[in-house]
Amino acid sequence: MKYLETSQIIPSKGMSYTMYEIEGNDQIQRMLTYIPDTDEVHVYPKPPVKKLYKPELCKSVEEVVFSELWKLGEERKKEQH
């Protein structure tokens, strides 16, 4: 597995980071979105997109970063229900 990240600015929220758990060259297993300025984490265990477009444009991230944010997102999801 490898972990990749893209980022973009969300008006009125700040930077948004989307992280992908990738198997093989470009197969997305899980993905999450993190917006630090608003402390939002959204997890997608069944991502709407299965194949990462242009993985060479993504930045590499450590597995621990992805795992910690995933855990936080899962906990918050449970709290909402």
JSON list of C-alpha atoms in Angstrom, two decimals:
[
{"chain": "A", "resi": 1, "resn": "MET", "atom": "CA", "xyz": [0.00, 0.00, 0.00]},
{"chain": "A", "resi": 2, "resn": "LYS", "atom": "CA", "xyz": [1.02, 3.57, -0.58]},
{"chain": "A", "resi": 3, "resn": "TYR", "atom": "CA", "xyz": [-0.53, 6.78, 0.64]},
{"chain": "A", "resi": 4, "resn": "LEU", "atom": "CA", "xyz": [-0.92, 9.88, -1.52]},
{"chain": "A", "resi": 5, "resn": "GLU", "atom": "CA", "xyz": [-2.37, 13.34, -0.98]},
{"chain": "A", "resi": 6, "resn": "THR", "atom": "CA", "xyz": [-3.81, 16.17, -3.02]},
{"chain": "A", "resi": 7, "resn": "SER", "atom": "CA", "xyz": [-4.72, 19.61, -1.71]},
{"chain": "A", "resi": 8, "resn": "GLN", "atom": "CA", "xyz": [-6.95, 22.47, -2.73]},
{"chain": "A", "resi": 9, "resn": "ILE", "atom": "CA", "xyz": [-8.36, 25.64, -1.22]},
{"chain": "A", "resi": 10, "resn": "ILE", "atom": "CA", "xyz": [-12.00, 25.58, -0.10]},
{"chain": "A", "resi": 11, "resn": "PRO", "atom": "CA", "xyz": [-13.43, 29.12, 0.09]},
{"chain": "A", "resi": 12, "resn": "SER", "atom": "CA", "xyz": [-14.22, 30.15, 3.68]},
{"chain": "A", "resi": 13, "resn": "LYS", "atom": "CA", "xyz": [-12.76, 26.88, 5.06]},
{"chain": "A", "resi": 14, "resn": "GLY", "atom": "CA", "xyz": [-9.06, 26.97, 4.13]},
{"chain": "A", "resi": 15, "resn": "MET", "atom": "CA", "xyz": [-6.90, 24.20, 2.72]},
{"chain": "A", "resi": 16, "resn": "SER", "atom": "CA", "xyz": [-8.48, 20.81, 2.14]},
{"chain": "A", "resi": 17, "resn": "TYR", "atom": "CA", "xyz": [-6.31, 17.69, 1.95]},
{"chain": "A", "resi": 18, "resn": "THR", "atom": "CA", "xyz": [-7.61, 14.53, 0.30]},
{"chain": "A", "resi": 19, "resn": "MET", "atom": "CA", "xyz": [-5.61, 11.41, 1.13]},
{"chain": "A", "resi": 20, "resn": "TYR", "atom": "CA", "xyz": [-5.78, 8.11, -0.69]},
{"chain": "A", "resi": 21, "resn": "GLU", "atom": "CA", "xyz": [-4.80, 4.57, 0.29]},
{"chain": "A", "resi": 22, "resn": "ILE", "atom": "CA", "xyz": [-3.53, 3.09, -2.98]},
{"chain": "A", "resi": 23, "resn": "GLU", "atom": "CA", "xyz": [-2.99, -0.52, -3.97]},
{"chain": "A", "resi": 24, "resn": "GLY", "atom": "CA", "xyz": [-0.90, -1.20, -7.08]},
{"chain": "A", "resi": 25, "resn": "ASN", "atom": "CA", "xyz": [-0.33, 1.83, -9.31]},
{"chain": "A", "resi": 26, "resn": "ASP", "atom": "CA", "xyz": [-3.62, 3.67, -8.93]},
{"chain": "A", "resi": 27, "resn": "GLN", "atom": "CA", "xyz": [-6.39, 1.59, -7.29]},
{"chain": "A", "resi": 28, "resn": "ILE", "atom": "CA", "xyz": [-8.04, 3.56, -4.46]},
{"chain": "A", "resi": 29, "resn": "GLN", "atom": "CA", "xyz": [-8.93, 1.39, -1.46]},
{"chain": "A", "resi": 30, "resn": "ARG", "atom": "CA", "xyz": [-9.98, 4.13, 0.98]},
{"chain": "A", "resi": 31, "resn": "MET", "atom": "CA", "xyz": [-9.92, 7.91, 0.96]},
{"chain": "A", "resi": 32, "resn": "LEU", "atom": "CA", "xyz": [-10.41, 10.73, 3.42]},
{"chain": "A", "resi": 33, "resn": "THR", "atom": "CA", "xyz": [-10.69, 14.50, 3.36]},
{"chain": "A", "resi": 34, "resn": "TYR", "atom": "CA", "xyz": [-9.17, 16.65, 6.10]},
{"chain": "A", "resi": 35, "resn": "ILE", "atom": "CA", "xyz": [-9.69, 20.41, 6.57]},
{"chain": "A", "resi": 36, "resn": "PRO", "atom": "CA", "xyz": [-7.42, 21.50, 9.45]},
{"chain": "A", "resi": 37, "resn": "ASP", "atom": "CA", "xyz": [-8.76, 25.06, 9.82]},
{"chain": "A", "resi": 38, "resn": "THR", "atom": "CA", "xyz": [-12.29, 23.81, 10.55]},
{"chain": "A", "resi": 39, "resn": "ASP", "atom": "CA", "xyz": [-11.12, 20.50, 12.11]},
{"chain": "A", "resi": 40, "resn": "GLU", "atom": "CA", "xyz": [-13.23, 18.44, 9.68]},
{"chain": "A", "resi": 41, "resn": "VAL", "atom": "CA", "xyz": [-12.43, 14.83, 8.77]},
{"chain": "A", "resi": 42, "resn": "HIS", "atom": "CA", "xyz": [-14.57, 12.87, 6.33]},
{"chain": "A", "resi": 43, "resn": "VAL", "atom": "CA", "xyz": [-13.81, 9.19, 5.65]},
{"chain": "A", "resi": 44, "resn": "TYR", "atom": "CA", "xyz": [-14.85, 7.20, 2.59]},
{"chain": "A", "resi": 45, "resn": "PRO", "atom": "CA", "xyz": [-14.49, 3.44, 3.18]},
{"chain": "A", "resi": 46, "resn": "LYS", "atom": "CA", "xyz": [-16.08, 2.83, -0.24]},
{"chain": "A", "resi": 47, "resn": "PRO", "atom": "CA", "xyz": [-14.68, 5.71, -2.30]},
{"chain": "A", "resi": 48, "resn": "PRO", "atom": "CA", "xyz": [-16.84, 7.04, -5.12]},
{"chain": "A", "resi": 49, "resn": "VAL", "atom": "CA", "xyz": [-13.76, 6.94, -7.37]},
{"chain": "A", "resi": 50, "resn": "LYS", "atom": "CA", "xyz": [-11.84, 3.66, -7.67]},
{"chain": "A", "resi": 51, "resn": "LYS", "atom": "CA", "xyz": [-8.90, 4.77, -9.81]},
{"chain": "A", "resi": 52, "resn": "LEU", "atom": "CA", "xyz": [-6.61, 7.69, -9.03]},
{"chain": "A", "resi": 53, "resn": "TYR", "atom": "CA", "xyz": [-6.16, 10.07, -11.96]},
{"chain": "A", "resi": 54, "resn": "LYS", "atom": "CA", "xyz": [-2.56, 11.25, -12.42]},
{"chain": "A", "resi": 55, "resn": "PRO", "atom": "CA", "xyz": [-1.02, 9.79, -9.24]},
{"chain": "A", "resi": 56, "resn": "GLU", "atom": "CA", "xyz": [2.28, 11.39, -10.28]},
{"chain": "A", "resi": 57, "resn": "LEU", "atom": "CA", "xyz": [0.79, 14.79, -9.35]},
{"chain": "A", "resi": 58, "resn": "CYS", "atom": "CA", "xyz": [0.14, 13.66, -5.76]},
{"chain": "A", "resi": 59, "resn": "LYS", "atom": "CA", "xyz": [2.37, 14.07, -2.75]},
{"chain": "A", "resi": 60, "resn": "SER", "atom": "CA", "xyz": [3.40, 11.03, -0.70]},
{"chain": "A", "resi": 61, "resn": "VAL", "atom": "CA", "xyz": [2.23, 10.83, 2.92]},
{"chain": "A", "resi": 62, "resn": "GLU", "atom": "CA", "xyz": [3.18, 8.47, 5.73]},
{"chain": "A", "resi": 63, "resn": "GLU", "atom": "CA", "xyz": [0.86, 5.57, 6.52]},
{"chain": "A", "resi": 64, "resn": "VAL", "atom": "CA", "xyz": [0.67, 6.72, 10.16]},
{"chain": "A", "resi": 65, "resn": "VAL", "atom": "CA", "xyz": [-0.73, 10.13, 9.11]},
{"chain": "A", "resi": 66, "resn": "PHE", "atom": "CA", "xyz": [-3.46, 8.46, 7.04]},
{"chain": "A", "resi": 67, "resn": "SER", "atom": "CA", "xyz": [-4.21, 5.91, 9.78]},
{"chain": "A", "resi": 68, "resn": "GLU", "atom": "CA", "xyz": [-4.51, 8.49, 12.57]},
{"chain": "A", "resi": 69, "resn": "LEU", "atom": "CA", "xyz": [-6.84, 10.72, 10.54]},
{"chain": "A", "resi": 70, "resn": "TRP", "atom": "CA", "xyz": [-8.88, 7.68, 9.47]},
{"chain": "A", "resi": 71, "resn": "LYS", "atom": "CA", "xyz": [-9.30, 6.64, 13.11]},
{"chain": "A", "resi": 72, "resn": "LEU", "atom": "CA", "xyz": [-10.37, 10.18, 14.07]},
{"chain": "A", "resi": 73, "resn": "GLY", "atom": "CA", "xyz": [-12.87, 10.29, 11.19]},
{"chain": "A", "resi": 74, "resn": "GLU", "atom": "CA", "xyz": [-14.36, 6.92, 12.16]},
{"chain": "A", "resi": 75, "resn": "GLU", "atom": "CA", "xyz": [-14.74, 8.02, 15.81]},
{"chain": "A", "resi": 76, "resn": "ARG", "atom": "CA", "xyz": [-16.48, 11.25, 14.83]},
{"chain": "A", "resi": 77, "resn": "LYS", "atom": "CA", "xyz": [-18.80, 9.37, 12.49]},
{"chain": "A", "resi": 78, "resn": "LYS", "atom": "CA", "xyz": [-19.88, 7.14, 15.39]},
{"chain": "A", "resi": 79, "resn": "GLU", "atom": "CA", "xyz": [-20.46, 10.16, 17.63]},
{"chain": "A", "resi": 80, "resn": "GLN", "atom": "CA", "xyz": [-22.88, 11.64, 15.10]},
{"chain": "A", "resi": 81, "resn": "HIS", "atom": "CA", "xyz": [-25.11, 8.55, 15.15]}
]
